[in-house]
Every structure is written in C-alpha cells, then in structure tokens.
C-alpha cells in the first residue's frame, strides 16, 4: 500500500480496517510512504491492528513508481495484494484472489471490478469493469486493462521484468505491458466480480487531466514504443486520440465520462 503524507487519517484508518477484515488475514501489510509520516497518520498506523505493519518511509518526492518499487522489494510472499490508502478491500477479496491465482498459474498479475463511491462506501456511484480472458489483450492496446487498486501480483514475475519504474501516472500500465511482452497475453486477467470499493471525487478526476498529465502520457507512450512493448503506430494513434481529452476542463471531462458510462 503506497501512502502519501497528505492523506487524511480517517481515510487511512478506513483502508487499514478493511485490510484487517480480510480472510485469510495477510501475513503483513507493507506501507510504503513517500516522505516522513505526519503525526496524525503515525497515530493511525500505530493503532492496534490485528496484522503486523511494516512501515517504510522515504525522503519524499520520489513519486508513486519508486514508492511501489520500494514496497515490492520489502514484501516476502510470492502473492501480493496491492491496495490504495483511500480505497476499501471487501472482506472476501483475499480468499477469492489467492484461490484464483492458485488455479491460474499462467497469470502474473490480475485484478477485479471496483465499485466507486464519493463519501459513503454504501452509496455506490459507478463501477469500473475490466475485461476477462482473451479480451484483455485487445483492451491493453487501447487502455489500462487492470484496476490497479484491486491487483494481485506474483512477486517473482514482477521483479524479473524490472518491477515498478519511475513512470508518473502510468507506473501500472508500464508494468502490465512488460509482463505481457515477457509471458504472453495470458499473463494478465481479471476476476469478473467486485472486490474493492474505490473512493472518487473531483481531485481523482483532476489528476488525470492537464498539460502535465498529457506530457507524462506522451513520455509513457514513447517509452513503450521505443522498448518494443507497443507498436509505434499504435502509440502515435493513442497520443493523437487522447491529447484533446487531457486538455479539457474538469467539468467538461466529467460530463463526457458520465455520458460514456451510460
């Protein structure tokens, strides 16, 4: 679980409580922080949770990719559940994903569907569906094929392709393409059921627009094409199609996304 120092203590407490309710209980939770931990968050982490927490605090300013890489290096188990510090894992998430990975040894990384909420987890405002089986490969050509906060990973496979890298905004998509390049299209798959509830809002949408994000996406696509994980023509087409979306004002982008979901 990567953690930003500016996360709200109450929000982190909800996320940790959801992990404490998982069955089977994880052997431990690796909490990787991008900077020193403020007093409010430290109090939450130090509370009496029924699972041991390994706290990793970096100097700050490293970005999500390097924070995730540090966390992966500290993990001891072969199967790792990835979580966000503001989302909620459903109690049966661990049991379902561990059994699924055991039954599908060809899968190196997989995720599940996620319900979205704004303030109250019970008030669902949307659902992020991701493809299953052979559709994953087609989806991956156009957009991220996995829900990152609901991912389960094979640690050895992730580390063998270089793990998470410093690729702002696209750390996960970058990793999925490398896993597919090494292990083929069956390396990625999804469980067609909801296992995570994701917190969304205006800030969530704002992170995925603007000139800075557009530049980050251009750098990611160029790197994927240069390294042979994506065809050059495909990368160019994606850049041309997505750039106008990234530069739309937040209200207009929100309306368009609502229309598309309908």
mmCIF file of C-alpha atoms in Angstrom:
data_model
loop_
_atom_site.group_PDB
_atom_site.id
_atom_site.type_symbol
_atom_site.label_atom_id
_atom_site.label_comp_id
_atom_site.label_asym_id
_atom_site.label_seq_id
_atom_site.Cartn_x
_atom_site.Cartn_y
_atom_site.Cartn_z
ATOM 1 C CA UNK A 1 0.000 0.000 0.000
ATOM 2 C CA UNK A 2 1.617 3.272 -1.108
ATOM 3 C CA UNK A 3 0.829 6.224 1.160
ATOM 4 C CA UNK A 4 1.113 9.960 0.509
ATOM 5 C CA UNK A 5 1.950 12.066 3.615
ATOM 6 C CA UNK A 6 -1.044 14.330 2.929
ATOM 7 C CA UNK A 7 -3.625 11.521 3.163
ATOM 8 C CA UNK A 8 -6.374 12.108 5.744
ATOM 9 C CA UNK A 9 -6.011 9.993 8.933
ATOM 10 C CA UNK A 10 -9.693 8.987 8.930
ATOM 11 C CA UNK A 11 -9.449 7.820 5.314
ATOM 12 C CA UNK A 12 -6.310 5.749 6.022
ATOM 13 C CA UNK A 13 -7.988 4.233 9.081
ATOM 14 C CA UNK A 14 -10.873 3.015 6.898
ATOM 15 C CA UNK A 15 -8.454 1.450 4.408
ATOM 16 C CA UNK A 16 -6.449 -0.306 7.138
ATOM 17 C CA UNK A 17 -9.651 -1.529 8.791
ATOM 18 C CA UNK A 18 -10.771 -3.091 5.505
ATOM 19 C CA UNK A 19 -7.427 -4.945 5.258
ATOM 20 C CA UNK A 20 -7.728 -6.100 8.869
ATOM 21 C CA UNK A 21 -11.079 -7.710 7.958
ATOM 22 C CA UNK A 22 -9.633 -9.787 5.118
ATOM 23 C CA UNK A 23 -9.827 -13.548 5.472
ATOM 24 C CA UNK A 24 -7.365 -15.119 5.350
ATOM 25 C CA UNK A 25 -5.525 -12.324 7.123
ATOM 26 C CA UNK A 26 -2.400 -11.155 5.235
ATOM 27 C CA UNK A 27 0.915 -12.141 6.795
ATOM 28 C CA UNK A 28 1.747 -8.445 6.996
ATOM 29 C CA UNK A 29 0.992 -5.108 5.387
ATOM 30 C CA UNK A 30 3.881 -3.213 3.781
ATOM 31 C CA UNK A 31 3.072 0.504 3.969
ATOM 32 C CA UNK A 32 5.407 2.497 1.693
ATOM 33 C CA UNK A 33 5.363 6.264 2.351
ATOM 34 C CA UNK A 34 6.644 8.979 0.006
ATOM 35 C CA UNK A 35 8.223 11.084 2.753
ATOM 36 C CA UNK A 36 8.172 11.438 6.559
ATOM 37 C CA UNK A 37 4.905 10.342 8.169
ATOM 38 C CA UNK A 38 2.940 13.160 9.887
ATOM 39 C CA UNK A 39 1.834 12.694 13.496
ATOM 40 C CA UNK A 40 -1.838 12.094 12.602
ATOM 41 C CA UNK A 41 -1.054 9.284 10.169
ATOM 42 C CA UNK A 42 1.564 7.816 12.507
ATOM 43 C CA UNK A 43 -1.098 7.551 15.221
ATOM 44 C CA UNK A 44 -3.367 5.617 12.853
ATOM 45 C CA UNK A 45 -0.587 3.231 11.807
ATOM 46 C CA UNK A 46 0.450 2.669 15.436
ATOM 47 C CA UNK A 47 -3.087 1.645 16.485
ATOM 48 C CA UNK A 48 -3.746 -1.955 17.494
ATOM 49 C CA UNK A 49 -4.337 -3.647 14.158
ATOM 50 C CA UNK A 50 -4.620 -7.458 14.012
ATOM 51 C CA UNK A 51 -1.897 -7.696 11.356
ATOM 52 C CA UNK A 52 1.739 -6.550 11.531
ATOM 53 C CA UNK A 53 2.551 -3.396 9.563
ATOM 54 C CA UNK A 54 5.980 -2.819 8.013
ATOM 55 C CA UNK A 55 6.384 0.961 7.694
ATOM 56 C CA UNK A 56 8.800 2.228 5.017
ATOM 57 C CA UNK A 57 9.370 5.997 4.971
ATOM 58 C CA UNK A 58 11.428 7.515 2.167
ATOM 59 C CA UNK A 59 12.894 11.008 1.873
ATOM 60 C CA UNK A 60 9.894 12.236 -0.147
ATOM 61 C CA UNK A 61 9.336 13.432 -3.698
ATOM 62 C CA UNK A 62 10.154 10.067 -5.281
ATOM 63 C CA UNK A 63 6.752 9.519 -6.888
ATOM 64 C CA UNK A 64 4.433 6.516 -6.900
ATOM 65 C CA UNK A 65 6.593 4.262 -9.094
ATOM 66 C CA UNK A 66 9.641 4.305 -6.837
ATOM 67 C CA UNK A 67 7.472 4.130 -3.708
ATOM 68 C CA UNK A 68 5.826 0.981 -5.079
ATOM 69 C CA UNK A 69 9.194 -0.481 -6.076
ATOM 70 C CA UNK A 70 10.471 0.010 -2.521
ATOM 71 C CA UNK A 71 7.358 -1.676 -1.140
ATOM 72 C CA UNK A 72 7.632 -4.641 -3.509
ATOM 73 C CA UNK A 73 11.251 -5.190 -2.503
ATOM 74 C CA UNK A 74 10.169 -5.383 1.144
ATOM 75 C CA UNK A 75 7.447 -7.977 0.510
ATOM 76 C CA UNK A 76 8.268 -11.589 1.463
ATOM 77 C CA UNK A 77 5.377 -13.563 -0.052
ATOM 78 C CA UNK A 78 5.056 -14.658 -3.657
ATOM 79 C CA UNK A 79 1.452 -13.453 -3.928
ATOM 80 C CA UNK A 80 0.918 -9.776 -3.107
ATOM 81 C CA UNK A 81 -2.322 -7.832 -2.834
ATOM 82 C CA UNK A 82 -1.922 -4.216 -3.958
ATOM 83 C CA UNK A 83 -4.146 -1.581 -2.313
ATOM 84 C CA UNK A 84 -4.598 2.185 -2.211
ATOM 85 C CA UNK A 85 -4.646 4.115 1.068
ATOM 86 C CA UNK A 86 -8.062 5.634 0.307
ATOM 87 C CA UNK A 87 -9.889 2.548 -1.019
ATOM 88 C CA UNK A 88 -11.619 -0.347 0.728
ATOM 89 C CA UNK A 89 -10.999 -4.049 0.135
ATOM 90 C CA UNK A 90 -14.056 -6.271 0.619
ATOM 91 C CA UNK A 91 -13.625 -8.993 3.294
ATOM 92 C CA UNK A 92 -13.580 -11.876 0.790
ATOM 93 C CA UNK A 93 -11.047 -10.237 -1.548
ATOM 94 C CA UNK A 94 -8.015 -12.167 -0.272
ATOM 95 C CA UNK A 95 -9.709 -15.574 -0.346
ATOM 96 C CA UNK A 96 -11.073 -15.069 -3.858
ATOM 97 C CA UNK A 97 -7.862 -13.730 -5.410
ATOM 98 C CA UNK A 98 -5.499 -16.203 -3.741
ATOM 99 C CA UNK A 99 -7.636 -19.174 -4.822
ATOM 100 C CA UNK A 100 -7.948 -17.712 -8.326
ATOM 101 C CA UNK A 101 -4.176 -17.250 -8.704
ATOM 102 C CA UNK A 102 -3.588 -20.811 -7.491
ATOM 103 C CA UNK A 103 -5.995 -22.080 -10.158
ATOM 104 C CA UNK A 104 -4.389 -19.919 -12.892
ATOM 105 C CA UNK A 105 -0.591 -20.270 -12.674
ATOM 106 C CA UNK A 106 -0.247 -18.584 -16.087
ATOM 107 C CA UNK A 107 -1.499 -15.269 -14.652
ATOM 108 C CA UNK A 108 1.276 -12.951 -13.404
ATOM 109 C CA UNK A 109 -0.979 -10.033 -12.495
ATOM 110 C CA UNK A 110 -4.739 -9.876 -12.183
ATOM 111 C CA UNK A 111 -7.396 -7.600 -10.805
ATOM 112 C CA UNK A 112 -11.150 -7.410 -10.294
ATOM 113 C CA UNK A 113 -14.031 -4.977 -10.744
ATOM 114 C CA UNK A 114 -14.340 -1.994 -8.423
ATOM 115 C CA UNK A 115 -17.361 -0.060 -7.187
ATOM 116 C CA UNK A 116 -16.904 3.691 -6.841
ATOM 117 C CA UNK A 117 -18.122 5.936 -4.011
ATOM 118 C CA UNK A 118 -17.589 9.581 -3.016
ATOM 119 C CA UNK A 119 -18.073 9.789 0.766
ATOM 120 C CA UNK A 120 -20.157 6.823 1.928
ATOM 121 C CA UNK A 121 -18.982 3.358 0.764
ATOM 122 C CA UNK A 122 -22.580 2.119 0.715
ATOM 123 C CA UNK A 123 -23.614 4.825 -1.765
ATOM 124 C CA UNK A 124 -22.153 3.428 -4.985
ATOM 125 C CA UNK A 125 -21.932 5.916 -7.875
ATOM 126 C CA UNK A 126 -20.317 3.708 -10.511
ATOM 127 C CA UNK A 127 -18.452 0.505 -11.287
ATOM 128 C CA UNK A 128 -15.121 0.065 -13.101
ATOM 129 C CA UNK A 129 -15.444 -3.052 -15.221
ATOM 130 C CA UNK A 130 -12.347 -4.558 -16.783
ATOM 131 C CA UNK A 131 -12.207 -7.303 -19.459
ATOM 132 C CA UNK A 132 -11.769 -11.020 -18.904
ATOM 133 C CA UNK A 133 -9.826 -13.673 -20.811
ATOM 134 C CA UNK A 134 -8.971 -13.035 -24.451
ATOM 135 C CA UNK A 135 -10.459 -9.527 -24.310
ATOM 136 C CA UNK A 136 -7.637 -8.355 -22.015
ATOM 137 C CA UNK A 137 -5.072 -8.359 -24.827
ATOM 138 C CA UNK A 138 -7.316 -6.256 -27.099
ATOM 139 C CA UNK A 139 -8.149 -3.831 -24.261
ATOM 140 C CA UNK A 140 -4.438 -3.426 -23.393
ATOM 141 C CA UNK A 141 -3.775 -1.964 -26.860
ATOM 142 C CA UNK A 142 -6.047 0.989 -26.081
ATOM 143 C CA UNK A 143 -6.127 1.469 -22.315
ATOM 144 C CA UNK A 144 -5.018 0.090 -18.971
ATOM 145 C CA UNK A 145 -6.514 -3.442 -18.743
ATOM 146 C CA UNK A 146 -6.362 -3.853 -14.928
ATOM 147 C CA UNK A 147 -7.783 -1.967 -11.954
ATOM 148 C CA UNK A 148 -4.578 -1.146 -10.089
ATOM 149 C CA UNK A 149 -6.076 -0.817 -6.551
ATOM 150 C CA UNK A 150 -7.575 -4.318 -6.918
ATOM 151 C CA UNK A 151 -4.470 -6.081 -8.242
ATOM 152 C CA UNK A 152 -2.866 -9.336 -7.077
ATOM 153 C CA UNK A 153 0.736 -9.890 -8.217
ATOM 154 C CA UNK A 154 3.282 -12.692 -8.500
ATOM 155 C CA UNK A 155 6.310 -11.059 -6.902
ATOM 156 C CA UNK A 156 8.953 -13.098 -8.748
ATOM 157 C CA UNK A 157 7.443 -12.298 -12.164
ATOM 158 C CA UNK A 158 7.168 -8.586 -11.390
ATOM 159 C CA UNK A 159 10.768 -8.344 -10.192
ATOM 160 C CA UNK A 160 12.002 -10.367 -13.192
ATOM 161 C CA UNK A 161 10.778 -7.677 -15.634
ATOM 162 C CA UNK A 162 12.232 -4.820 -13.594
ATOM 163 C CA UNK A 163 9.358 -4.162 -11.200
ATOM 164 C CA UNK A 164 7.651 -0.806 -10.896
ATOM 165 C CA UNK A 165 9.537 2.044 -12.569
ATOM 166 C CA UNK A 166 9.530 5.825 -12.387
ATOM 167 C CA UNK A 167 6.773 6.415 -14.946
ATOM 168 C CA UNK A 168 4.492 9.111 -13.419
ATOM 169 C CA UNK A 169 0.804 8.421 -13.903
ATOM 170 C CA UNK A 170 1.421 5.155 -15.776
ATOM 171 C CA UNK A 171 3.501 3.027 -13.380
ATOM 172 C CA UNK A 172 0.999 0.174 -13.549
ATOM 173 C CA UNK A 173 0.270 0.221 -17.309
ATOM 174 C CA UNK A 174 4.024 0.244 -17.941
ATOM 175 C CA UNK A 175 4.410 -2.879 -15.794
ATOM 176 C CA UNK A 176 1.480 -4.713 -17.429
ATOM 177 C CA UNK A 177 2.928 -4.203 -20.920
ATOM 178 C CA UNK A 178 6.280 -5.621 -19.818
ATOM 179 C CA UNK A 179 4.620 -8.656 -18.214
ATOM 180 C CA UNK A 180 2.665 -9.363 -21.412
ATOM 181 C CA UNK A 181 5.812 -8.899 -23.502
ATOM 182 C CA UNK A 182 7.659 -11.485 -21.367
ATOM 183 C CA UNK A 183 4.884 -14.022 -20.668
ATOM 184 C CA UNK A 184 2.339 -13.529 -23.447
ATOM 185 C CA UNK A 185 -1.293 -12.359 -23.398
ATOM 186 C CA UNK A 186 -2.332 -14.819 -20.656
ATOM 187 C CA UNK A 187 -0.047 -13.022 -18.168
ATOM 188 C CA UNK A 188 -2.915 -10.630 -17.365
ATOM 189 C CA UNK A 189 -6.508 -11.427 -16.469
ATOM 190 C CA UNK A 190 -9.392 -10.239 -14.285
ATOM 191 C CA UNK A 191 -11.986 -11.685 -11.955
ATOM 192 C CA UNK A 192 -15.441 -10.520 -13.118
ATOM 193 C CA UNK A 193 -16.683 -9.555 -9.656
ATOM 194 C CA UNK A 194 -16.409 -6.571 -7.310
ATOM 195 C CA UNK A 195 -13.653 -6.970 -4.689
ATOM 196 C CA UNK A 196 -12.727 -3.331 -3.966
ATOM 197 C CA UNK A 197 -14.607 -0.088 -3.364
ATOM 198 C CA UNK A 198 -12.703 2.928 -4.711
ATOM 199 C CA UNK A 199 -13.034 6.480 -3.415
ATOM 200 C CA UNK A 200 -13.537 9.021 -6.233
ATOM 201 C CA UNK A 201 -14.234 12.737 -6.499
ATOM 202 C CA UNK A 202 -13.124 15.975 -8.121
ATOM 203 C CA UNK A 203 -9.493 15.502 -7.058
ATOM 204 C CA UNK A 204 -9.464 11.994 -8.546
ATOM 205 C CA UNK A 205 -10.569 13.344 -11.941
ATOM 206 C CA UNK A 206 -8.214 16.347 -11.802
ATOM 207 C CA UNK A 207 -5.174 14.066 -11.540
ATOM 208 C CA UNK A 208 -5.986 12.638 -14.990
ATOM 209 C CA UNK A 209 -6.125 15.862 -16.989
ATOM 210 C CA UNK A 210 -3.993 18.903 -17.714
ATOM 211 C CA UNK A 211 -0.802 19.610 -19.612
ATOM 212 C CA UNK A 212 1.432 17.889 -17.045
ATOM 213 C CA UNK A 213 -0.554 14.665 -17.304
ATOM 214 C CA UNK A 214 -0.598 14.893 -21.115
ATOM 215 C CA UNK A 215 3.184 15.192 -21.144
ATOM 216 C CA UNK A 216 3.516 12.226 -18.778
ATOM 217 C CA UNK A 217 1.293 10.148 -21.062
ATOM 218 C CA UNK A 218 3.365 11.148 -24.106
ATOM 219 C CA UNK A 219 6.567 10.074 -22.320
ATOM 220 C CA UNK A 220 4.993 6.740 -21.385
ATOM 221 C CA UNK A 221 3.786 6.001 -24.912
ATOM 222 C CA UNK A 222 7.152 6.943 -26.429
ATOM 223 C CA UNK A 223 8.972 4.698 -23.965
ATOM 224 C CA UNK A 224 6.613 1.772 -24.613
ATOM 225 C CA UNK A 225 7.169 2.120 -28.370
ATOM 226 C CA UNK A 226 10.936 2.550 -28.013
ATOM 227 C CA UNK A 227 11.248 -0.587 -25.872
ATOM 228 C CA UNK A 228 9.054 -2.642 -28.216
ATOM 229 C CA UNK A 229 6.116 -3.115 -25.832
ATOM 230 C CA UNK A 230 3.769 -1.212 -28.141
ATOM 231 C CA UNK A 231 3.802 -0.652 -31.909
ATOM 232 C CA UNK A 232 4.969 2.827 -32.905
ATOM 233 C CA UNK A 233 1.846 3.443 -34.958
ATOM 234 C CA UNK A 234 -0.344 2.394 -32.042
ATOM 235 C CA UNK A 235 1.484 4.735 -29.660
ATOM 236 C CA UNK A 236 1.135 7.645 -32.093
ATOM 237 C CA UNK A 237 -2.574 6.977 -32.594
ATOM 238 C CA UNK A 238 -3.192 6.864 -28.854
ATOM 239 C CA UNK A 239 -1.340 10.126 -28.379
ATOM 240 C CA UNK A 240 -3.416 11.868 -31.047
ATOM 241 C CA UNK A 241 -6.701 10.489 -29.680
ATOM 242 C CA UNK A 242 -6.040 11.171 -26.001
ATOM 243 C CA UNK A 243 -4.384 14.574 -26.036
ATOM 244 C CA UNK A 244 -7.650 16.537 -26.560
ATOM 245 C CA UNK A 245 -9.253 14.688 -23.623
ATOM 246 C CA UNK A 246 -6.396 15.557 -21.285
ATOM 247 C CA UNK A 247 -6.689 19.262 -22.074
ATOM 248 C CA UNK A 248 -10.453 19.529 -21.475
ATOM 249 C CA UNK A 249 -11.605 21.478 -18.379
ATOM 250 C CA UNK A 250 -12.552 19.184 -15.476
ATOM 251 C CA UNK A 251 -16.349 19.862 -15.642
ATOM 252 C CA UNK A 252 -16.463 19.066 -19.375
ATOM 253 C CA UNK A 253 -14.391 15.911 -18.895
ATOM 254 C CA UNK A 254 -16.647 14.768 -16.045
ATOM 255 C CA UNK A 255 -19.767 15.217 -18.190
ATOM 256 C CA UNK A 256 -18.236 13.314 -21.100
ATOM 257 C CA UNK A 257 -17.218 10.418 -18.837
ATOM 258 C CA UNK A 258 -20.737 10.209 -17.374
ATOM 259 C CA UNK A 259 -22.211 10.093 -20.895
ATOM 260 C CA UNK A 260 -19.793 7.362 -21.950
ATOM 261 C CA UNK A 261 -20.629 5.241 -18.906
ATOM 262 C CA UNK A 262 -24.332 5.495 -19.705
#
